[in-house]
mmCIF file of C-alpha atoms in Angstrom:
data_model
loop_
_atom_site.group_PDB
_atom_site.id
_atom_site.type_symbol
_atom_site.label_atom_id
_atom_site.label_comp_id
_atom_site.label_asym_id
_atom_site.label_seq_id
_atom_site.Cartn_x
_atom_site.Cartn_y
_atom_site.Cartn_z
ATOM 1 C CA UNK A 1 0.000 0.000 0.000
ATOM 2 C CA UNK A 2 2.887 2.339 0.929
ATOM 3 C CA UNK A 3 4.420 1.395 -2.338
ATOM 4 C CA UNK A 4 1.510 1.972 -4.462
ATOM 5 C CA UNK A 5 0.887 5.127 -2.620
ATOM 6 C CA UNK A 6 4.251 6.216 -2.786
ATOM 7 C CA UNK A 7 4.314 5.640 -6.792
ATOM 8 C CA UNK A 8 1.086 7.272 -7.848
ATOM 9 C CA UNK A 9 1.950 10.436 -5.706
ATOM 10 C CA UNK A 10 3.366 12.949 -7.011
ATOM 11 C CA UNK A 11 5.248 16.205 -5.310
ATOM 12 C CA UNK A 12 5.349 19.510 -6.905
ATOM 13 C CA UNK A 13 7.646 22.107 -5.657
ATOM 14 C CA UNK A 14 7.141 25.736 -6.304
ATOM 15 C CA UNK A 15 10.088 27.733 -6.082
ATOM 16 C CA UNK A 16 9.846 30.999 -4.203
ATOM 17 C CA UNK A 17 11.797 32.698 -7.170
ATOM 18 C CA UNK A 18 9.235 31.978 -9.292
ATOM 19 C CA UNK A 19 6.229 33.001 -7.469
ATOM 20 C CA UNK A 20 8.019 36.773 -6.773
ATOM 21 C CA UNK A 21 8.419 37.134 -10.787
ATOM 22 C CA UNK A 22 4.805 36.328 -11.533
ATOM 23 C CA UNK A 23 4.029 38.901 -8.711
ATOM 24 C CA UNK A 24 6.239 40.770 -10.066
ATOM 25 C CA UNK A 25 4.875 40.891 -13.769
ATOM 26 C CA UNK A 26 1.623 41.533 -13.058
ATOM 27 C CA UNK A 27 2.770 44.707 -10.501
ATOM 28 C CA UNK A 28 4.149 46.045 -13.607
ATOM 29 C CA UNK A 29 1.589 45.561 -15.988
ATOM 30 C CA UNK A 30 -1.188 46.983 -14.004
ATOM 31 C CA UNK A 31 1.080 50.417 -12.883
ATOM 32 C CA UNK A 32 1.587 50.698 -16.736
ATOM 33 C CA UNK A 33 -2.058 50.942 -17.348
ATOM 34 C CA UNK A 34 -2.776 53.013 -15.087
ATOM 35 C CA UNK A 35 -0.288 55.230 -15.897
ATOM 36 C CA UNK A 36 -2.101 55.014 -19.342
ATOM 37 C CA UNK A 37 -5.040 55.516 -17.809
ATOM 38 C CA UNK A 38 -4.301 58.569 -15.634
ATOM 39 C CA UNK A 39 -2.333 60.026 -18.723
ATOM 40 C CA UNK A 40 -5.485 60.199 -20.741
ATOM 41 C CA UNK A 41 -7.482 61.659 -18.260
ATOM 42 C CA UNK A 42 -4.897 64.069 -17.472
ATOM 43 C CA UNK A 43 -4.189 65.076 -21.052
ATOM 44 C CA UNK A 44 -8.616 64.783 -21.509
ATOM 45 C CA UNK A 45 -9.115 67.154 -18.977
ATOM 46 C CA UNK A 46 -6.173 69.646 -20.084
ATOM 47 C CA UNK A 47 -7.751 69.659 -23.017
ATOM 48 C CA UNK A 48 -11.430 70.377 -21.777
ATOM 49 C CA UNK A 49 -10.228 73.523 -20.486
ATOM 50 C CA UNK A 50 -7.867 74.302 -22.811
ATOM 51 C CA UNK A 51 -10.857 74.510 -25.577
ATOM 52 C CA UNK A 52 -13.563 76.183 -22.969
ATOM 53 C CA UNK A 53 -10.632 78.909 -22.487
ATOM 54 C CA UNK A 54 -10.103 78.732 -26.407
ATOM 55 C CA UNK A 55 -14.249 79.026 -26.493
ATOM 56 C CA UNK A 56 -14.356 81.826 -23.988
ATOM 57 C CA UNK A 57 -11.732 84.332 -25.201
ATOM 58 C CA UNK A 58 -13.503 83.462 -28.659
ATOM 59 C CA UNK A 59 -16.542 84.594 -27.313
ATOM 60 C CA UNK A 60 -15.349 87.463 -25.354
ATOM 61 C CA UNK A 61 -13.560 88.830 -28.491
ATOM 62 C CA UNK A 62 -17.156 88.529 -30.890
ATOM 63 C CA UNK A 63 -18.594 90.577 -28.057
ATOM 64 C CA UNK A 64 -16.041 93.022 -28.029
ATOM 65 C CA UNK A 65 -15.759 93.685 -32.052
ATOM 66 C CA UNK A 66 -19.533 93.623 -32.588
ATOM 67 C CA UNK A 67 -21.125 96.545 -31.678
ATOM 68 C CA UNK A 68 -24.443 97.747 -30.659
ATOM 69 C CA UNK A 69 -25.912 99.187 -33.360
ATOM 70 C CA UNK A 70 -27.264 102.969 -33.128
ATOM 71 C CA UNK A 71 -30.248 103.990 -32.204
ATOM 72 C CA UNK A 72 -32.558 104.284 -34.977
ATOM 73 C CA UNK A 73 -33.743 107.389 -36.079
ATOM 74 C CA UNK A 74 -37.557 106.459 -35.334
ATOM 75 C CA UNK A 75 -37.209 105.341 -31.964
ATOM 76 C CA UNK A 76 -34.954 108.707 -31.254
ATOM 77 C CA UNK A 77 -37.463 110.750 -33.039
ATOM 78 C CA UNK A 78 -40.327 108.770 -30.395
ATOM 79 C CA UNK A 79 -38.429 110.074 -27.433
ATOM 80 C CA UNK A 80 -37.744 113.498 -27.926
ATOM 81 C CA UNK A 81 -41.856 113.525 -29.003
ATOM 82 C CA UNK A 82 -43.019 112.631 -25.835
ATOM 83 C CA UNK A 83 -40.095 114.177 -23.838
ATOM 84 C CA UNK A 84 -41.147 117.445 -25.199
ATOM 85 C CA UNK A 85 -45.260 116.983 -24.820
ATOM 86 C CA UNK A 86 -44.326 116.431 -21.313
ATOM 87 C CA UNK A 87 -46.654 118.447 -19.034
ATOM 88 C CA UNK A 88 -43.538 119.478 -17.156
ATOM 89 C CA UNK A 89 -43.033 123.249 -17.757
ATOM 90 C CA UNK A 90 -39.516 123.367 -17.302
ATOM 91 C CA UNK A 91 -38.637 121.124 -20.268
ATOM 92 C CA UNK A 92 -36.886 122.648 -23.484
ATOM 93 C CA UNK A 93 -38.257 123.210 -26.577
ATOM 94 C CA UNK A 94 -39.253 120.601 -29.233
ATOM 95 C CA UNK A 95 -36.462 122.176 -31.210
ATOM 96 C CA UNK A 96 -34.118 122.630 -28.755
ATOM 97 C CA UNK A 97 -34.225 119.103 -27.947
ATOM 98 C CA UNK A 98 -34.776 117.207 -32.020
ATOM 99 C CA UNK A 99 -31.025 119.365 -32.720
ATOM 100 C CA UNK A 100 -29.088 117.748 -29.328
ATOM 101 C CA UNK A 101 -30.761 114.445 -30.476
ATOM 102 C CA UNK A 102 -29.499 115.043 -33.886
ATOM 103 C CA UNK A 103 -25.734 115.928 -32.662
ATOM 104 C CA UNK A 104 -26.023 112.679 -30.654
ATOM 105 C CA UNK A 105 -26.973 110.626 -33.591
ATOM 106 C CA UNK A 106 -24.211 111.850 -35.495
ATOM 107 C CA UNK A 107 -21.257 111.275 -32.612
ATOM 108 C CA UNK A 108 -19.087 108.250 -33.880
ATOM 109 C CA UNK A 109 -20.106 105.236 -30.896
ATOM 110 C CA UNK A 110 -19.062 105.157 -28.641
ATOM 111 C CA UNK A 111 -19.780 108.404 -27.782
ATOM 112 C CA UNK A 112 -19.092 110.173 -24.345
ATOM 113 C CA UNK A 113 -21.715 112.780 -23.361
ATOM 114 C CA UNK A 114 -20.913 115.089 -20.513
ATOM 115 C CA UNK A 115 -23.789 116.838 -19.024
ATOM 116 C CA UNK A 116 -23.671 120.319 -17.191
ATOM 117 C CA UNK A 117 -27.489 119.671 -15.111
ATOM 118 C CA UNK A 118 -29.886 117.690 -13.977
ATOM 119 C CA UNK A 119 -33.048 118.203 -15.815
ATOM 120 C CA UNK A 120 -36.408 116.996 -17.045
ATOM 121 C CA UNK A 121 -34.238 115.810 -20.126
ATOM 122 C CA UNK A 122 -31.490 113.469 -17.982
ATOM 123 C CA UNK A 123 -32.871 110.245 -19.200
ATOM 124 C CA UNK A 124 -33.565 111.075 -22.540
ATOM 125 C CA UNK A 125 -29.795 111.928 -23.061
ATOM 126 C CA UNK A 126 -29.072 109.044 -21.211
ATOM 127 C CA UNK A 127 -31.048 106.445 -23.742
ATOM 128 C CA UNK A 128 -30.128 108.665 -26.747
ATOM 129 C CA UNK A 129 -26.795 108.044 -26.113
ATOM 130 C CA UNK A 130 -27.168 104.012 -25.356
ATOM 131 C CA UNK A 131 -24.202 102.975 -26.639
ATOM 132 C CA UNK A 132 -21.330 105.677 -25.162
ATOM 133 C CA UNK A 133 -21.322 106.883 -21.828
ATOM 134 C CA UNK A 134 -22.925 109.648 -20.271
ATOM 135 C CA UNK A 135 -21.968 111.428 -17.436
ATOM 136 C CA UNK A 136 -24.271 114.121 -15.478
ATOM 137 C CA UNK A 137 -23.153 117.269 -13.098
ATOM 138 C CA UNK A 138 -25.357 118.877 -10.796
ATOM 139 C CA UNK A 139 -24.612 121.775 -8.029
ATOM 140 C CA UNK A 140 -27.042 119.929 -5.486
ATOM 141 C CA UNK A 141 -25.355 116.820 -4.269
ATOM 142 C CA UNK A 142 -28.652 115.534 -2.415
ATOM 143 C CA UNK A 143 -30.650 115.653 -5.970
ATOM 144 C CA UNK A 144 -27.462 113.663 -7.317
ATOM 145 C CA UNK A 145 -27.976 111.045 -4.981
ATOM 146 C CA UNK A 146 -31.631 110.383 -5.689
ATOM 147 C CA UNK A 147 -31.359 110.708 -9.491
ATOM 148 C CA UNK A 148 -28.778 107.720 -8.898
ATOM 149 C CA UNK A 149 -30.282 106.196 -6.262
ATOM 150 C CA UNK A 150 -33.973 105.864 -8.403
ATOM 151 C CA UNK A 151 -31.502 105.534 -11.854
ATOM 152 C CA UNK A 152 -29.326 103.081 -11.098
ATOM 153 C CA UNK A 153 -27.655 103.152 -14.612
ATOM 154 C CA UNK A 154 -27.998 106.850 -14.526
ATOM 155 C CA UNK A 155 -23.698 108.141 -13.353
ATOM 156 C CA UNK A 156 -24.286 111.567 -11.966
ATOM 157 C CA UNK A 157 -21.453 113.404 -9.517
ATOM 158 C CA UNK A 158 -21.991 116.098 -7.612
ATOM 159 C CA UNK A 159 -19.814 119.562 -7.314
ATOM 160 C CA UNK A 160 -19.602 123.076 -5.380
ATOM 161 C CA UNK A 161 -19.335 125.868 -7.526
ATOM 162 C CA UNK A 162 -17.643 128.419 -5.962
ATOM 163 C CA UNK A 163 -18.925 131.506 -8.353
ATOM 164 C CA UNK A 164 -21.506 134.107 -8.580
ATOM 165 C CA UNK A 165 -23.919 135.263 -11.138
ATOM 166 C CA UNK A 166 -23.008 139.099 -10.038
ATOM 167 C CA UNK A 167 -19.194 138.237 -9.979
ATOM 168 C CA UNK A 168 -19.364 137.255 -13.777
ATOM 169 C CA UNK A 169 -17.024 140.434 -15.433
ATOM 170 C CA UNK A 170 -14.526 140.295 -12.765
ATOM 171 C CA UNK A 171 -13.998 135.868 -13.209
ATOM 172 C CA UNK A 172 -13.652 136.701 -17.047
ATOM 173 C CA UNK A 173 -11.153 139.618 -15.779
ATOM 174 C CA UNK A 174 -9.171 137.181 -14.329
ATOM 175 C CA UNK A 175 -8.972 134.283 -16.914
ATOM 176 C CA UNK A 176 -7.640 136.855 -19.571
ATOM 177 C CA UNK A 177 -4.671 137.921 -16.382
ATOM 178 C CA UNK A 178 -4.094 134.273 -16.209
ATOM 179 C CA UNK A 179 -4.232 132.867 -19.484
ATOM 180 C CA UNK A 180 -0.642 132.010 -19.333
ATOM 181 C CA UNK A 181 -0.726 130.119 -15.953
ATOM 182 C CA UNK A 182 -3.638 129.244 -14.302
ATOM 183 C CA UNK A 183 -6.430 129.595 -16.632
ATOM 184 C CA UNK A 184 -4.902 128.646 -19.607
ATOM 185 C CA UNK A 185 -7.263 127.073 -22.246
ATOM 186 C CA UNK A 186 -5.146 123.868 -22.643
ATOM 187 C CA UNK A 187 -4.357 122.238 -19.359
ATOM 188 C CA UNK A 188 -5.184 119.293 -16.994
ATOM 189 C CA UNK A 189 -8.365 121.218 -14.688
ATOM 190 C CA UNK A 190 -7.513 118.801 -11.819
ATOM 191 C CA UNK A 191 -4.509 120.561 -11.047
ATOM 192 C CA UNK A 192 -5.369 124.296 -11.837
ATOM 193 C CA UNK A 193 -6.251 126.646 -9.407
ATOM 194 C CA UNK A 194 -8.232 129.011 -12.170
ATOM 195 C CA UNK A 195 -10.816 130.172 -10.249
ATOM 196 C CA UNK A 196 -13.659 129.245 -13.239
ATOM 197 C CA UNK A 197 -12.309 125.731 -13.494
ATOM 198 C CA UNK A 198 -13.720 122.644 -12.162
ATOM 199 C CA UNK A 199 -10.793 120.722 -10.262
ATOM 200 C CA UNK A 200 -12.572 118.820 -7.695
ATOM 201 C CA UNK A 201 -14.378 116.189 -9.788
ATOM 202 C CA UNK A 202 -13.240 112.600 -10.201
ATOM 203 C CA UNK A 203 -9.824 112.084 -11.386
ATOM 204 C CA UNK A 204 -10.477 109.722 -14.315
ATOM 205 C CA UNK A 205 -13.704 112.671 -15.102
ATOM 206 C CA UNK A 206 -9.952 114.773 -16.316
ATOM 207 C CA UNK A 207 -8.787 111.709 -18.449
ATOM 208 C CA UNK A 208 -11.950 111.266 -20.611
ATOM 209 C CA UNK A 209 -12.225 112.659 -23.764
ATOM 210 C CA UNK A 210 -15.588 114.238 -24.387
ATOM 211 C CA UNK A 211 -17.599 114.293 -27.903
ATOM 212 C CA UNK A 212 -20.432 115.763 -26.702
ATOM 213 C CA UNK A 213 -20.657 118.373 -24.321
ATOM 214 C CA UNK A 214 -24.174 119.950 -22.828
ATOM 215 C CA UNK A 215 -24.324 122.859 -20.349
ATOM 216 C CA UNK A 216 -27.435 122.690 -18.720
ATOM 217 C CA UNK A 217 -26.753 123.723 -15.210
ATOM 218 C CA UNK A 218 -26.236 125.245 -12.519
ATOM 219 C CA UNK A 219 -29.568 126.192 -12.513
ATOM 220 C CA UNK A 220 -30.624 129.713 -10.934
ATOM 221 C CA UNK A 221 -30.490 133.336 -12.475
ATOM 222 C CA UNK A 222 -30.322 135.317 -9.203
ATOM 223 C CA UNK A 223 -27.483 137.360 -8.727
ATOM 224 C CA UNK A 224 -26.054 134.870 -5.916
ATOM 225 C CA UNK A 225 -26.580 131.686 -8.234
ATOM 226 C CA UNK A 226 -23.291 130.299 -9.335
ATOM 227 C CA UNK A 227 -24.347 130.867 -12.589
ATOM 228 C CA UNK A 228 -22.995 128.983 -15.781
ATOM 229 C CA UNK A 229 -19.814 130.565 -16.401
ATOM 230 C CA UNK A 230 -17.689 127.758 -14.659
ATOM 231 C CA UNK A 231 -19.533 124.651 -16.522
ATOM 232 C CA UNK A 232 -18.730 127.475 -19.721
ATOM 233 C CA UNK A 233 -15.507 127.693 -19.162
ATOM 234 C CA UNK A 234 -14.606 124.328 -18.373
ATOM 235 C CA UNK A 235 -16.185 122.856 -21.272
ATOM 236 C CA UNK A 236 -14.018 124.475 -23.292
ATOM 237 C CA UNK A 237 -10.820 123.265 -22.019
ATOM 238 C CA UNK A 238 -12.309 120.105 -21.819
ATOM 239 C CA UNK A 239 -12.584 120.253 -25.081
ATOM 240 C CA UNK A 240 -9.365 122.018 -26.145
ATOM 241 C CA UNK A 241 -7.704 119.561 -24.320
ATOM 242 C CA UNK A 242 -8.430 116.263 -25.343
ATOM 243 C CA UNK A 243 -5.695 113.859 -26.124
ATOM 244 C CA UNK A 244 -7.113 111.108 -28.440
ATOM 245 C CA UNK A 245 -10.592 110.813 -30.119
ATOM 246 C CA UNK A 246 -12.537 113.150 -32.696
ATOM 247 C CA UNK A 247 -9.992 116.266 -32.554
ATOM 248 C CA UNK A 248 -13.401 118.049 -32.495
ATOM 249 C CA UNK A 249 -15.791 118.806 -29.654
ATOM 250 C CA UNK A 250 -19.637 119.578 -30.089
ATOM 251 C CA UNK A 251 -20.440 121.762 -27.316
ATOM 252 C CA UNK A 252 -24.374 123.040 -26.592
ATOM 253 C CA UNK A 253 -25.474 125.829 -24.409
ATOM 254 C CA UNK A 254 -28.978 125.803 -23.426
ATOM 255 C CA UNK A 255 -30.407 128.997 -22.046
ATOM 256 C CA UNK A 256 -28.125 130.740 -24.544
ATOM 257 C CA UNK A 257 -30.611 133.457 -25.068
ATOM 258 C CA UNK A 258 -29.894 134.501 -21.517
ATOM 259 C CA UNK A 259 -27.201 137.070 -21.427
ATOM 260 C CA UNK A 260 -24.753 136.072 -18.734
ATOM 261 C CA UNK A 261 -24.784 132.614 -21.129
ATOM 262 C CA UNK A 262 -23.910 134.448 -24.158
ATOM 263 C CA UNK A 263 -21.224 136.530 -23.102
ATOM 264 C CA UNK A 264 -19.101 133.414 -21.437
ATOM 265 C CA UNK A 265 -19.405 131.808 -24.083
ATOM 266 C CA UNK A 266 -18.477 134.700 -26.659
ATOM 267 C CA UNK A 267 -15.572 134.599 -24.212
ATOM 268 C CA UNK A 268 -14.666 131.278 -24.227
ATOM 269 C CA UNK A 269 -15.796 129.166 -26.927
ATOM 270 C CA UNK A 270 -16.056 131.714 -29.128
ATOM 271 C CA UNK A 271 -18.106 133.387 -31.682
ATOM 272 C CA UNK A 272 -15.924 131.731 -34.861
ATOM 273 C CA UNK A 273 -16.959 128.364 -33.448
ATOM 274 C CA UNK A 274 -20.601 129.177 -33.231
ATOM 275 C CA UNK A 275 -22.323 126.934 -35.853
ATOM 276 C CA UNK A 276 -25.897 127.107 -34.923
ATOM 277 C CA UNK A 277 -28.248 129.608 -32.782
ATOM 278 C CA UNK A 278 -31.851 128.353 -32.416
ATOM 279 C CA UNK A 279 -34.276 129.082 -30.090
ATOM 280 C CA UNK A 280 -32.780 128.925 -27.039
ATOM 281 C CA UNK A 281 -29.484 126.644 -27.810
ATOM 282 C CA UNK A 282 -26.356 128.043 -28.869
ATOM 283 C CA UNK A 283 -24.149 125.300 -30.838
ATOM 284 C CA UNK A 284 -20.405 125.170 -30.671
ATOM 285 C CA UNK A 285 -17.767 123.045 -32.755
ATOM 286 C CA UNK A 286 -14.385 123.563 -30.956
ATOM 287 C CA UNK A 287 -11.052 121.860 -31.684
ATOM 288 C CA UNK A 288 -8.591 120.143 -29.835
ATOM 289 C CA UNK A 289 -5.506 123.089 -29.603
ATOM 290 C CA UNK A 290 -1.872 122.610 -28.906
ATOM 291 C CA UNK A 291 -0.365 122.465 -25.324
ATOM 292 C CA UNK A 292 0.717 126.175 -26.043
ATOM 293 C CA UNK A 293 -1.543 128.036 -27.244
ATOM 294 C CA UNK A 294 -2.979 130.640 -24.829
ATOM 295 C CA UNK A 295 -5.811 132.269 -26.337
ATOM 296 C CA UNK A 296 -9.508 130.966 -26.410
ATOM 297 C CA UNK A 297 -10.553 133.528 -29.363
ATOM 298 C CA UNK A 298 -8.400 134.180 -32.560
ATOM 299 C CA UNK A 299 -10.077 137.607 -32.436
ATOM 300 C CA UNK A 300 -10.388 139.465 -28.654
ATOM 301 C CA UNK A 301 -8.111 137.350 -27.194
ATOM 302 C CA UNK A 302 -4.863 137.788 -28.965
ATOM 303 C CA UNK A 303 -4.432 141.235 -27.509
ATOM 304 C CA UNK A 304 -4.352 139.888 -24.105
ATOM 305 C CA UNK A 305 -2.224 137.041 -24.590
ATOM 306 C CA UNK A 306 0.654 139.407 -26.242
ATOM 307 C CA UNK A 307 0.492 142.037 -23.429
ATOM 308 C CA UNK A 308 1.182 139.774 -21.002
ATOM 309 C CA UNK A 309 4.292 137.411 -22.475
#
């Protein structure tokens, strides 16, 4: 029985060298696939956001080179209509208003509006000039605040004019003594202590450069109203000294029948820039002037200028 036991059985030996290299083998085969494996996700993923990026800036840059188009002439013909058969009695004229919208229509977009007041008219400018930016100034900082407070997209700052209606020949006095210093008309206003300028507005307000310019405001005719003269006067160096854009400036006086209007502006925009006097709007085309020049007016200002260089 032993013998027949011990015949038929056999033993199998498994060396231990050959049970490590098997181990061994397969250890290796699986880390290579999943390197392969975590390689293509890696390299699937990386290229995910590589194409949303690619997709994005794409996007970004179609928004960017399309533009808005204008407003069409109907729909800005609609809202000065109604603007003007407003029941408010302190709007401007039909006239007055179809000649601003027609300036606005023309401005190359986008076009940047500055306005001089806070009127009946603010949000008609505003949507009139939908596709620029439009920027109001008003003397009464608590009517500022609600206009953007109720008008969220409405950008309105507020500022303290320092002049007076009465004071009016004695400020222009003292621009023509400092046309060569202070109140010269080509200069950076935030740093000018001319008494007619406006320094204390926004910094970047000094770096824009204006197509459209409305004076509006102050309101008040009283002799201890601050009067118009320092919106006048600062439009115009606004506009003299723009550094890029249209080299010209379209700059609209409202109330320009009223006389303290029409002299500062004979004064300082000029009555060889005048292109159009209706109704109440006087309509000035000024151009951008070099660094030294110091004379508003070709023709009452050059006596000035000479006498005192």
């Amino acid at each position: 029985m032993k013998n027949t036991l011990g015949s038929s059985t056999k033993l199998i030996l498994l060396h231990p060298y050959i049970q490590k290299q098997g181990s061994s083998n397969r250890f290796w085969a699986l880390a290579f696939v999943s390197f392969l494996t975590l390689a293509f996700l890696l390299t699937l993923i990386y290229t995910t956001r590589e194409s949303k990026i690619t997709t994005s800036i794409a996007v970004a840059s179609t928004i960017t080179s399309t533009s808005t188009p204008p407003l069409s002439k109907a729909v800005a013909r609609a809202l000065v209509h109604y603007a003007s058969n407003s029941n408010n009695t302190e709007h401007m004229s039909y006239t007055d208003m179809k000649h601003i919208a027609d300036v606005l229509q023309k401005c190359s977009q986008p076009c940047n509006l500055l306005v001089f007041g806070l009127t009946h008219e603010t949000l008609l400018w505003k949507a009139l000039n939908h596709n620029g930016r439009t920027v109001f100034i008003d003397e009464n900082r608590y009517y500022a605040a609600y206009i953007e407070e109720k008008y969220p997209e409405v950008e309105a700052y507020d500022v303290q004019y320092t002049t007076k209606l009465s004071e009016m020949k004695e400020l222009i006095a003292g621009v023509k003594e400092q046309v060569r210093n202070e109140c010269k008309p080509v200069q950076n206003l935030l740093f000018s202590e001319c008494k007619l300028g406006l320094n204390d507005l926004p910094n970047q307000f000094y770096e824009v450069d204006w197509d459209v310019i409305l004076v509006d405001g102050p309101r008040g005719y009283w002799p201890e109203a601050p009067g118009r003269m320092s919106a006048i006067f600062t439009a115009s160096v606004l506009a003299r000294s723009k550094k890029g854009g249209n080299p010209k400036t379209h700059v609209l006086v409202h109330d320009f029948n009223q006389q303290v209007d029409r002299t500062t502006s004979d004064e300082f925009l000029c009555k060889e820039n005048l292109v159009k006097s209706m109704d109440t709007l006087g309509h000035f085309v000024l151009e951008r002037m070099d660094a030294n020049s110091f004379q508003f007016c070709r023709n009452h200002n050059s006596t000035t200028a000479s006498s005192s260089s």
